[in-house]
Short mmCIF file of C-alpha atoms in Angstrom, two decimals:
data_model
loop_
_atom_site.label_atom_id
_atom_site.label_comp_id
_atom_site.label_asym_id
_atom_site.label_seq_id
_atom_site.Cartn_x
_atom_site.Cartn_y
_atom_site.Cartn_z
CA UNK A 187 37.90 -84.93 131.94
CA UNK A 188 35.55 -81.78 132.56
CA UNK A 189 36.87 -78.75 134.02
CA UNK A 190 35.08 -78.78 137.02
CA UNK A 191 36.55 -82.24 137.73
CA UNK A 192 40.23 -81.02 136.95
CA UNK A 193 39.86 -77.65 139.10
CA UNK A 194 38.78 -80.33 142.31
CA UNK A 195 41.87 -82.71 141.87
CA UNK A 196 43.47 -79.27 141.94
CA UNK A 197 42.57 -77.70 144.61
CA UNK A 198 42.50 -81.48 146.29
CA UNK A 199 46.39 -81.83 145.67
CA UNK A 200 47.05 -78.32 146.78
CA UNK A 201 45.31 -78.71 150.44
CA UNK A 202 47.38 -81.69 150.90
CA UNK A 203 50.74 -79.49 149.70
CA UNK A 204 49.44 -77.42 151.89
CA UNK A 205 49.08 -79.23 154.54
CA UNK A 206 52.31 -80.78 154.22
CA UNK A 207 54.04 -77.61 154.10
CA UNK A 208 52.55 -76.29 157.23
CA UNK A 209 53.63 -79.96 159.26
CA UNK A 210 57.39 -79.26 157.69
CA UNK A 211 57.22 -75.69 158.81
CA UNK A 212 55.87 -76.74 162.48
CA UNK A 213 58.33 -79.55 162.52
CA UNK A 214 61.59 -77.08 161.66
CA UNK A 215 60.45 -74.32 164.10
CA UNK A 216 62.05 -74.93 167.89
CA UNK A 217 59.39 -75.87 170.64
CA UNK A 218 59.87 -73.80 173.43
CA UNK A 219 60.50 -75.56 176.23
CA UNK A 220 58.78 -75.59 179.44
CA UNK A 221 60.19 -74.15 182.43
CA UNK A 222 61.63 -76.01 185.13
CA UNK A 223 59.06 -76.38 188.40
CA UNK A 224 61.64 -77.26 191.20
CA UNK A 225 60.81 -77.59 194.91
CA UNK A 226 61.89 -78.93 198.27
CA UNK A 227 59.99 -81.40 200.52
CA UNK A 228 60.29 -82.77 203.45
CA UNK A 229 58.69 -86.76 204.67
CA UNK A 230 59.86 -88.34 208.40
CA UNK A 231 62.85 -85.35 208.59
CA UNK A 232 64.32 -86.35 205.07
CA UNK A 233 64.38 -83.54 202.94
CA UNK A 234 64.12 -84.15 199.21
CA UNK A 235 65.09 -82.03 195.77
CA UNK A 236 62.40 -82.07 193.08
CA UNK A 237 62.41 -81.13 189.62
CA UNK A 238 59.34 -81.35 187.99
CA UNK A 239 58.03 -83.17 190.35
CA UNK A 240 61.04 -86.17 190.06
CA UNK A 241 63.06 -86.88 192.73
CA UNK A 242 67.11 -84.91 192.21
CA UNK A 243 69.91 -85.35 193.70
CA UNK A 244 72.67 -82.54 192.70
CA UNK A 245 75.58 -84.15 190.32
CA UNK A 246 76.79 -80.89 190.11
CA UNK A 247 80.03 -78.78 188.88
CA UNK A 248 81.79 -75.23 189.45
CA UNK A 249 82.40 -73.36 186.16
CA UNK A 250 81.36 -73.28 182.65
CA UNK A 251 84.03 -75.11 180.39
CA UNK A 252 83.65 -78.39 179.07
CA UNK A 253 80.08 -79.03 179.77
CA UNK A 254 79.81 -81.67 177.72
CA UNK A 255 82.04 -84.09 180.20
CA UNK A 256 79.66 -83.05 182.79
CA UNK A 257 76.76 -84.42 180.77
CA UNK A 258 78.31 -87.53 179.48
CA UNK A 259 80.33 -88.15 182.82
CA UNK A 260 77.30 -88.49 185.07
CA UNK A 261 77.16 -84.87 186.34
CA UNK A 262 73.19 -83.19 186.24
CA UNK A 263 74.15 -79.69 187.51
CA UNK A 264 76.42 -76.63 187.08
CA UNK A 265 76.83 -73.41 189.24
CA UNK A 266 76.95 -70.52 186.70
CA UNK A 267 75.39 -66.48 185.96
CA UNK A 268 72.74 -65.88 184.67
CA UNK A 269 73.57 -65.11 180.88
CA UNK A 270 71.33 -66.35 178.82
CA UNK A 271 74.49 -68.32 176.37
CA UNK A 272 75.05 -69.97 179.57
CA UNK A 273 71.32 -71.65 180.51
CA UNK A 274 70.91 -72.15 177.11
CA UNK A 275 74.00 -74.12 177.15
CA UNK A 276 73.29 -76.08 180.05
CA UNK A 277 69.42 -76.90 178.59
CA UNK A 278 70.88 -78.27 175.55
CA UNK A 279 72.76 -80.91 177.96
CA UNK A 280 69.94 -81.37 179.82
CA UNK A 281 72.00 -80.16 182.70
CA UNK A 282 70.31 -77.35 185.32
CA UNK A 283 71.81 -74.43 187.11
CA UNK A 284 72.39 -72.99 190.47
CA UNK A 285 71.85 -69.46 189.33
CA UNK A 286 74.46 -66.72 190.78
CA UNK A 287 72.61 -63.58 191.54
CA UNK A 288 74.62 -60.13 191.73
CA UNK A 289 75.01 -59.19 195.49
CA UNK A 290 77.86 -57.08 196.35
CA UNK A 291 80.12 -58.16 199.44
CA UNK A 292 81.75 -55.26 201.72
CA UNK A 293 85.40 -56.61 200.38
CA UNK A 294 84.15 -54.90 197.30
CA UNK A 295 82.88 -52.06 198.86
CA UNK A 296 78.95 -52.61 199.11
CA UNK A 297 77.63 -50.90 202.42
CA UNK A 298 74.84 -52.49 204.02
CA UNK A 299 74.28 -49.41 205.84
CA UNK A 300 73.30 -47.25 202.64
CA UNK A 301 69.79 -48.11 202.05
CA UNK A 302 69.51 -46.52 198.69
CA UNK A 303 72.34 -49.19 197.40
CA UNK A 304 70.86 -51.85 198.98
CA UNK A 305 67.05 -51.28 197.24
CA UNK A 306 69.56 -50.72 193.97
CA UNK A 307 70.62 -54.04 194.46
CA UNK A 308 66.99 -56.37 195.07
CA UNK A 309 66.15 -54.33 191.92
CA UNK A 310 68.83 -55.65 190.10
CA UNK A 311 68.34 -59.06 191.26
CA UNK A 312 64.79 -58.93 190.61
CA UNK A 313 65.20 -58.14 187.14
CA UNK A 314 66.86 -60.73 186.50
CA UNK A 315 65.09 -63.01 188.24
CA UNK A 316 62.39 -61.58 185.95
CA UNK A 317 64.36 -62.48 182.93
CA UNK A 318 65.53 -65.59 183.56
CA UNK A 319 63.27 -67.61 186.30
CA UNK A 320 61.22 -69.16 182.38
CA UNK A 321 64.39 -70.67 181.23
CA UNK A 322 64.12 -74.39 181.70
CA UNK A 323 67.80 -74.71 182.96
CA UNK A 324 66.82 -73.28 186.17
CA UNK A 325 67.45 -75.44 189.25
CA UNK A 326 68.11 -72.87 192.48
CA UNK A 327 68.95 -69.09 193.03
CA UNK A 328 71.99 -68.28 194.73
CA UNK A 329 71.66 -64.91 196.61
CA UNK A 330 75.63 -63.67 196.57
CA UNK A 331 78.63 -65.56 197.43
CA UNK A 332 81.03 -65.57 200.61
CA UNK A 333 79.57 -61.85 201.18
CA UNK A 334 80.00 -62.16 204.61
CA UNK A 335 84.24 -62.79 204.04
CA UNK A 336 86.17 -59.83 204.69
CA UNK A 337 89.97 -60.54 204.39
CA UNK A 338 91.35 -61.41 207.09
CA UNK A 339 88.35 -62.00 208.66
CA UNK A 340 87.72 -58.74 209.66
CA UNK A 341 84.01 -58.60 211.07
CA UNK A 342 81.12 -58.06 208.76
CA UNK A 343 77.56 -55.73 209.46
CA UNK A 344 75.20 -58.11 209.88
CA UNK A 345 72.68 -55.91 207.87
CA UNK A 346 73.86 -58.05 205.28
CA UNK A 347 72.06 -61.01 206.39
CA UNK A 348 68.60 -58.59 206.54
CA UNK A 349 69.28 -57.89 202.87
CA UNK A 350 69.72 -61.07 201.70
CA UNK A 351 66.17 -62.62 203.55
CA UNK A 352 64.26 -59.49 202.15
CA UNK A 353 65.85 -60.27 198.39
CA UNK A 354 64.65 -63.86 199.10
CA UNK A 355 61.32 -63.21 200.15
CA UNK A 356 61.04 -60.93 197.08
CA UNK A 357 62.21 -63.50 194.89
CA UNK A 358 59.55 -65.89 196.58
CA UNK A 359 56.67 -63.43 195.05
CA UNK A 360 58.13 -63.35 191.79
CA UNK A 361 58.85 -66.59 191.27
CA UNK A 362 57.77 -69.05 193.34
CA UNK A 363 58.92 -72.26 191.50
CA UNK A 364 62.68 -72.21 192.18
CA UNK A 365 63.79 -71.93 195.83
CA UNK A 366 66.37 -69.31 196.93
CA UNK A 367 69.65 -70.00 198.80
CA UNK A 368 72.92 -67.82 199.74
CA UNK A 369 76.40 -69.24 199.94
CA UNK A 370 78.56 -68.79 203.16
CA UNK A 371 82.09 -70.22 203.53
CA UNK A 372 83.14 -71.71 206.61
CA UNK A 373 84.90 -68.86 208.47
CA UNK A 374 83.27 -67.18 211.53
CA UNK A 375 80.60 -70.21 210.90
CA UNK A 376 78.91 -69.37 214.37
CA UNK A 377 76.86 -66.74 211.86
CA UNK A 378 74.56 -69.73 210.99
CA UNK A 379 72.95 -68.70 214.32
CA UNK A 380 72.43 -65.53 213.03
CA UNK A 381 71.01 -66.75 209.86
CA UNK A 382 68.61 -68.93 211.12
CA UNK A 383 67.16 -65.82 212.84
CA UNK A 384 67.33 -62.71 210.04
CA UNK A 385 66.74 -65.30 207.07
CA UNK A 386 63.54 -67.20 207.45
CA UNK A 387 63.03 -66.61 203.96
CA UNK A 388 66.15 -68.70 202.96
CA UNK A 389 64.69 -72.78 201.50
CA UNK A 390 68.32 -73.70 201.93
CA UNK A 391 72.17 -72.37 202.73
CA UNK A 392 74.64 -73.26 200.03
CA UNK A 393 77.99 -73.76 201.58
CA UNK A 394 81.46 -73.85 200.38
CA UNK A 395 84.00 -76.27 202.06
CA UNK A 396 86.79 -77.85 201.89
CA UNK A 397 89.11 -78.92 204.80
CA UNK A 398 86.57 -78.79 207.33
CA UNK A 399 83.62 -80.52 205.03
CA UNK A 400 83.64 -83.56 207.16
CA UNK A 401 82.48 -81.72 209.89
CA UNK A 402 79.95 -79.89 208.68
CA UNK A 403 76.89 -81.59 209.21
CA UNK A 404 77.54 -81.36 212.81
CA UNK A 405 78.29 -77.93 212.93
CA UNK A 406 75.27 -76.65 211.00
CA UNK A 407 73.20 -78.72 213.90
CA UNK A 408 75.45 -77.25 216.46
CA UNK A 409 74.29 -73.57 215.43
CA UNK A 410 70.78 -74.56 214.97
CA UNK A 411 69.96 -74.81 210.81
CA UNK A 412 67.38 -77.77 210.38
CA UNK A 413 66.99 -76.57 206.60
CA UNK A 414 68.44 -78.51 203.84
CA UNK A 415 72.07 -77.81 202.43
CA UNK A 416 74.04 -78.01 199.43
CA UNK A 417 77.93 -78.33 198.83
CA UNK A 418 77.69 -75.25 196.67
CA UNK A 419 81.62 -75.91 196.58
CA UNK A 420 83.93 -78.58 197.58
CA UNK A 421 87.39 -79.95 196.03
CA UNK A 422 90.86 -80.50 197.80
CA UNK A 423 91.97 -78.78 201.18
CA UNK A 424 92.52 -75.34 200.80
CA UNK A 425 96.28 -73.79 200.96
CA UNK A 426 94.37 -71.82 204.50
CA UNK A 427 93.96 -75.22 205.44
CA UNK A 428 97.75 -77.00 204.49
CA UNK A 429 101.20 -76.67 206.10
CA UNK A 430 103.18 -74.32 204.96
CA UNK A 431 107.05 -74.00 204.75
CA UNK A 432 109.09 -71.77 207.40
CA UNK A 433 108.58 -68.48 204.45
CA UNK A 434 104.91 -68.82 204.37
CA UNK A 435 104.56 -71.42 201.15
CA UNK A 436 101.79 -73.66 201.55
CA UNK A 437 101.89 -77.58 200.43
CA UNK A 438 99.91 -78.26 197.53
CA UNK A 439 98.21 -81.72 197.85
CA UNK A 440 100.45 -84.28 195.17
CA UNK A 441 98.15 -85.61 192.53
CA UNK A 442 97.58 -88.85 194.51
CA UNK A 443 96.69 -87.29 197.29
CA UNK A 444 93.99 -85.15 195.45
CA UNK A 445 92.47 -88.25 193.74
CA UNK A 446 92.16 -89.40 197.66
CA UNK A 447 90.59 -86.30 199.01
CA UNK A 448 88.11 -85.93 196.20
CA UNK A 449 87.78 -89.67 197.28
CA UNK A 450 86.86 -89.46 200.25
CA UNK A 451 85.16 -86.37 200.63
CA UNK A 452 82.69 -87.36 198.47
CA UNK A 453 81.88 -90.41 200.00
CA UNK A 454 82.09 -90.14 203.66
CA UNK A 455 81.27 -86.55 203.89
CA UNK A 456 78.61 -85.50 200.72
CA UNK A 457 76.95 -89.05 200.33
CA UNK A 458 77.23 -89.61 204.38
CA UNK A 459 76.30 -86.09 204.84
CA UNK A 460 72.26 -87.49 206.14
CA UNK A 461 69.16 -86.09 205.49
CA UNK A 462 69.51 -82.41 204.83
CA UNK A 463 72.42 -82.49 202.21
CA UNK A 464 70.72 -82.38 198.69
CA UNK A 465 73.90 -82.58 196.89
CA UNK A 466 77.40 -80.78 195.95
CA UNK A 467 79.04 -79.19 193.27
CA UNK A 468 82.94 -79.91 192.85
CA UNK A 469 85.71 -77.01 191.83
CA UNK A 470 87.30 -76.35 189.45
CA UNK A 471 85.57 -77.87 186.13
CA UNK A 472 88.23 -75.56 184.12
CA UNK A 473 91.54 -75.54 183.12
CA UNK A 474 93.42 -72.47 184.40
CA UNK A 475 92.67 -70.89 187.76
CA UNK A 476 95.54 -68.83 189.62
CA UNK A 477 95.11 -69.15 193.14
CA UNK A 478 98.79 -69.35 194.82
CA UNK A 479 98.88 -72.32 192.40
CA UNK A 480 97.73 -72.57 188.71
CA UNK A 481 97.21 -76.00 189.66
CA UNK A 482 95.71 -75.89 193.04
CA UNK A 483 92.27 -76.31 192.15
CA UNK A 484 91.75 -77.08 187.95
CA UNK A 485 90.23 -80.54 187.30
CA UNK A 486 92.12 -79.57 183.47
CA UNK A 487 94.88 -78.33 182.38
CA UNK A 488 94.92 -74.99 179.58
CA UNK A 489 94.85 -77.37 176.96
CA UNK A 490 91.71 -79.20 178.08
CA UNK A 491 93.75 -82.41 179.80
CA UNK A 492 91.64 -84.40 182.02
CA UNK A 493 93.27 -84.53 185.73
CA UNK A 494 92.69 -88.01 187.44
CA UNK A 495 89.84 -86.36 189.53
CA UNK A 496 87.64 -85.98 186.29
CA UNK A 497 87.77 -89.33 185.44
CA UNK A 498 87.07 -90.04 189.72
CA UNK A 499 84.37 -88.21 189.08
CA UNK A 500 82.83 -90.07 186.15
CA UNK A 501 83.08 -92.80 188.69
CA UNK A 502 81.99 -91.39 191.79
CA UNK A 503 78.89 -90.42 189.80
CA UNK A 504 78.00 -93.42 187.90
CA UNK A 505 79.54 -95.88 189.50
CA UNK A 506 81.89 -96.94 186.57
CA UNK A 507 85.27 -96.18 185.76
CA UNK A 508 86.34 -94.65 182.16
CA UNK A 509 88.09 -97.40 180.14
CA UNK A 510 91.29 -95.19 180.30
CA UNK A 511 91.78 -93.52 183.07
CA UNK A 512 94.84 -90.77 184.09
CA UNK A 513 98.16 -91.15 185.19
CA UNK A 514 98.75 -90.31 188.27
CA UNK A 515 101.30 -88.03 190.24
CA UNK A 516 102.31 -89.57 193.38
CA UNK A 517 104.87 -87.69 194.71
CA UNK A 518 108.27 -85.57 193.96
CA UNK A 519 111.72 -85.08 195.39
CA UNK A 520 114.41 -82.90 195.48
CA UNK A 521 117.68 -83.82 196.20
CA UNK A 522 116.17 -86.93 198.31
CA UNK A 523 114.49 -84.13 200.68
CA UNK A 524 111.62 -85.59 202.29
CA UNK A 525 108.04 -84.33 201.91
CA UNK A 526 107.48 -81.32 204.31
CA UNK A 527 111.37 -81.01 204.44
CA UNK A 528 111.52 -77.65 202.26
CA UNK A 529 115.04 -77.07 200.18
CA UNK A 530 116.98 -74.53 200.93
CA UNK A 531 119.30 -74.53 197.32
CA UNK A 532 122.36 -71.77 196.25
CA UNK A 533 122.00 -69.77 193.81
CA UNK A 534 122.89 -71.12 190.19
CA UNK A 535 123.60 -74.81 192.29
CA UNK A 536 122.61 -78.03 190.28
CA UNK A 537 120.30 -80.30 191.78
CA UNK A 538 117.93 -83.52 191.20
CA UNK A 539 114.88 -84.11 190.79
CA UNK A 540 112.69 -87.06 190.73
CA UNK A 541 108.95 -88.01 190.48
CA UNK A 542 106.72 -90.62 191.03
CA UNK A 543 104.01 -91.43 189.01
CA UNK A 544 101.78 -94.64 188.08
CA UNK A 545 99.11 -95.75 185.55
CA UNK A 546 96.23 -97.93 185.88
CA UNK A 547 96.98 -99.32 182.18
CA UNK A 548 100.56 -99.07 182.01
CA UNK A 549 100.70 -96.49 179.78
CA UNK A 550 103.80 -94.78 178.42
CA UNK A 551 104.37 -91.52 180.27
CA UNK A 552 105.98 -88.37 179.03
CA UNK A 553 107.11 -86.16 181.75
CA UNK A 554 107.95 -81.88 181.97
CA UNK A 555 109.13 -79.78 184.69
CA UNK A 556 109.41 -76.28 185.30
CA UNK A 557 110.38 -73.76 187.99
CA UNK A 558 108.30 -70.38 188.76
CA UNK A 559 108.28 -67.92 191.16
CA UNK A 560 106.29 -68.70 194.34
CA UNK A 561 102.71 -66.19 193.45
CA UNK A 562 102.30 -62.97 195.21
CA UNK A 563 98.97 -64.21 196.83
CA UNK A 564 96.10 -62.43 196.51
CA UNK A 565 93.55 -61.34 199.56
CA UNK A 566 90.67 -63.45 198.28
CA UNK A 567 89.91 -66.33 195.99
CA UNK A 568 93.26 -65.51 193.75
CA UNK A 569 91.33 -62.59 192.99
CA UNK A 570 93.57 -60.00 190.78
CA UNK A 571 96.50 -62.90 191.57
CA UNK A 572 99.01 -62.83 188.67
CA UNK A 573 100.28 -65.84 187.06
CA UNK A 574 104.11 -66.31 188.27
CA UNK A 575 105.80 -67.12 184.68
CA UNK A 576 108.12 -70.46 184.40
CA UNK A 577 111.83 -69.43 184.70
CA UNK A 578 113.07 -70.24 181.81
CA UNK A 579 116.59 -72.24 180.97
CA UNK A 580 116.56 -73.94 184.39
CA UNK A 581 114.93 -77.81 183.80
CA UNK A 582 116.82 -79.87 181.05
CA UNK A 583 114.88 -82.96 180.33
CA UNK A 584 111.76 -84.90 180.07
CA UNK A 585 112.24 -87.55 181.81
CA UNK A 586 111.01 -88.96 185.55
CA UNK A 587 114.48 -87.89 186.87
CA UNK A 588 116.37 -84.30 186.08
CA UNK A 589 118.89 -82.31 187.49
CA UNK A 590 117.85 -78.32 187.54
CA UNK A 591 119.42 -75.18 188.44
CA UNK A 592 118.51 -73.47 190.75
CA UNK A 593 117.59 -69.90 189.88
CA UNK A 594 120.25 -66.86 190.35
CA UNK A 595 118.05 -64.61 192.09
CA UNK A 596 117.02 -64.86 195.97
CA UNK A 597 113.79 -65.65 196.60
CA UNK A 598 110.80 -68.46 197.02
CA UNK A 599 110.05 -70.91 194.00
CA UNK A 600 108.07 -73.54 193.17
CA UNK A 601 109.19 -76.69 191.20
CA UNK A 602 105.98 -78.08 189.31
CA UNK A 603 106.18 -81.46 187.50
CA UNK A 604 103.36 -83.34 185.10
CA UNK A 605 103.12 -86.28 183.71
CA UNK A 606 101.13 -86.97 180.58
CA UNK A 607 99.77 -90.11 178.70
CA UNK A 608 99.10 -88.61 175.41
CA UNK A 609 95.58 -90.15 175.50
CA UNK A 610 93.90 -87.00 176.85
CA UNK A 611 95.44 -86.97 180.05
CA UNK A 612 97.69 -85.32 182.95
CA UNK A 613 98.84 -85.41 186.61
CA UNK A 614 101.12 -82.86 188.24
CA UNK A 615 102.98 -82.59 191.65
CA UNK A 616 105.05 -79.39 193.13
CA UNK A 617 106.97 -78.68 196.04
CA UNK A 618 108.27 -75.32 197.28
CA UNK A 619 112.06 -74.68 197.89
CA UNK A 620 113.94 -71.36 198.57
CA UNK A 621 117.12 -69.70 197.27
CA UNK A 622 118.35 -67.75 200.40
CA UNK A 623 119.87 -63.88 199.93
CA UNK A 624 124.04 -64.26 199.29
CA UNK A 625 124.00 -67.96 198.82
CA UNK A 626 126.35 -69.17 195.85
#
């Protein structure tokens, strides 16, 4: 073989390494994805959610734990900040978010009056609209949250609602391929009048409700927004909304009657809600919340225990049911009290207990109670609310039926029962009772 022939089978088997090496390299490195192109639009009065040009309804979910469920469950959507650990999170589900953008409320001290602060604040937002509007997770911009809430409903300067519609529009020119919302709650709701006149810059009005979600549709009409909405939150009726015992102690929902709520909200309110609704996002996807409860609103417990209303959920959204679904928590007593008859117990007296519970399966249930302190509630959202710790030495037992002492000092308590099926799943029920001042 000449050398001439040897250096060309050379070089020939060195292109092709070559060549391989370069479609190994190009294989390993990550292909950037391409950012989301998302818009709103509108055929005979129906309004219709786009993303990338394919028809979306919102599947969607408050907080940032357990994403994965969302994914596999049915869910599409979360409502989340704008870190990037969080989008990128969400893009490797395949799941987009409602961005949260930084605007300060007057319960926190922003003043709408102090112009300098409020140009501070579209800067920041812009920036990080900037940042972040490329990142393929991106669904919707959220402009603030409940900034127009002022506990208790003291009256807000409608300045606010100027600020927002000239952040909007200046979101618009930076990035005109997500649309821009802010969320209101449902207090003072007249101000959607007001909005529909300072915010023309607004695609949509995210709205958090609970209680009065079956309404809502109506109202919105009633005070003149034509837009489209989303449920930016929704979950059960809101201790505001509940009865309350005669000392103030509001009735947490058992864990049937959650399961029912979620229920029914989500059919006859989000999926009847017509035309304009483009979807919802249920609270709490997490596991620990206080808010007068640590229970109130967590779909999981601390431990990462699916509620019932996850595996509702799963349904609601797909339109099949897990193959093992959760107990659930129909209902407690004490001392054969009925429901929104609150105990009154002595200090250091024995009592019963007993709770109902079912499973779809049958499953062997494993019960555990526990008595704490009724919360010191906080002005807003549980917001700097501290946990009330269990009371320990009180509850002997883990079965459906104790007897408990009551505790030695005066005051108002709550008595929280769960239920578990050691297959990944929990229910819980509590009622409120009182130990009076001098009773023994």
């Amino acid at each position: 073989m000449s050398c001439e022939f040897s250096e060309l089978i050379l070089i020939h088997k060195c292109t092709h390494l070559a060549a391989f090496l370069i479609l190994i390299a190009i294989t390993l490195v990550p292909v950037t994805a391409q950012k989301s192109t998302v818009s709103i639009t509108r055929d005979n009065n129906a309004w219709q959610l786009n993303v990338n040009n394919k028809p979306f309804f919102i599947k969607g979910v408050v907080g940032n734990n357990y994403l994965e469920k969302v994914k596999e469950y049915g869910g599409n959507s979360i409502r989340t900040g704008w870190r990037q650990e969080q989008l990128e999170k969400a893009h490797q589900l395949s799941l987009y978010a409602l961005v949260n953008l930084p605007a300060g409320a007057e319960r926190d001290g922003m003043d709408y009056n102090d112009t300098v602060a409020v140009r501070k604040q579209k800067e920041r937002i812009l920036s990080i609209v900037n940042q972040t509007k490329d990142h393929p997770a991106v669904l919707m911009w959220a402009i603030g949250n409940e900034l127009d809430y002022i506990p208790p409903l003291k009256p807000f300067n409608p300045k606010l609602w100027d600020a927002i519609n000239d952040a909007a529009k200046a979101i618009h020119l930076t990035d005109p391929d997500h649309p821009v919302m802010t969320v209101i709650g449902t207090s003072l709701i007249h101000k959607v009048a007001d909005i529909v006149k300072k915010c023309p810059d607004l695609d949509l009005l995210g709205i958090n409700s609970y209680g009065d979600i079956y309404t809502l549709q109506d109202t919105l009409r009633k005070y003149g927004w034509t837009k489209p909405f989303v449920i930016a939150e929704w979950g059960p009726d809101g201790y505001w909304e509940v009865r309350k015992t005669p000392w103030g102690a509001p009735y947490e929902q058992t864990g049937l009657e959650k399961k029912d709520c979620y229920e029914n909200k989500y059919l006859k309110a989000i999926m009847s809600a017509g035309v304009q609704c483009l979807g919802s996002y249920v609270f709490y996807w997490s596991g620990f919340k206080q808010e007068t409860t640590h229970t109130w609103f967590c779909m999981f417990d601390e431990k990462g225990l699916e509620s019932p209303l996850v595996g509702l959920m799963h349904y609601l959204w797909t339109g099949s049911k897990k193959s093992n679904q959760a107990p659930v928590a129909d209902s407690m007593q004490i001392k054969s009290k009925r429901r929104f008859d609150p105990p009154v117990l002595e200090a250091e007296s024995i009592n019963t207990a007993r709770l109902y519970a079912h499973d779809p399966e049958g499953d062997n249930l494993r019960y555990k109670w526990e008595i704490r302190p009724e919360a010191v509630y906080a002005s807003y959202a549980g917001q700097g609310e501290k946990v009330p710790e269990p009371v320990p030495g009180l509850t002997n037992g883990e079965s459906i039926e104790i007897n408990f002492t009551a505790p030695s000092k005066p005051g108002p308590y709550r008595l929280f029962g769960y239920v578990f099926d050691d297959k990944g799943h929990f229910s819980t029920v509590n009622l409120p009772f009182m130990v009076p001042p001098g009773a023994r």
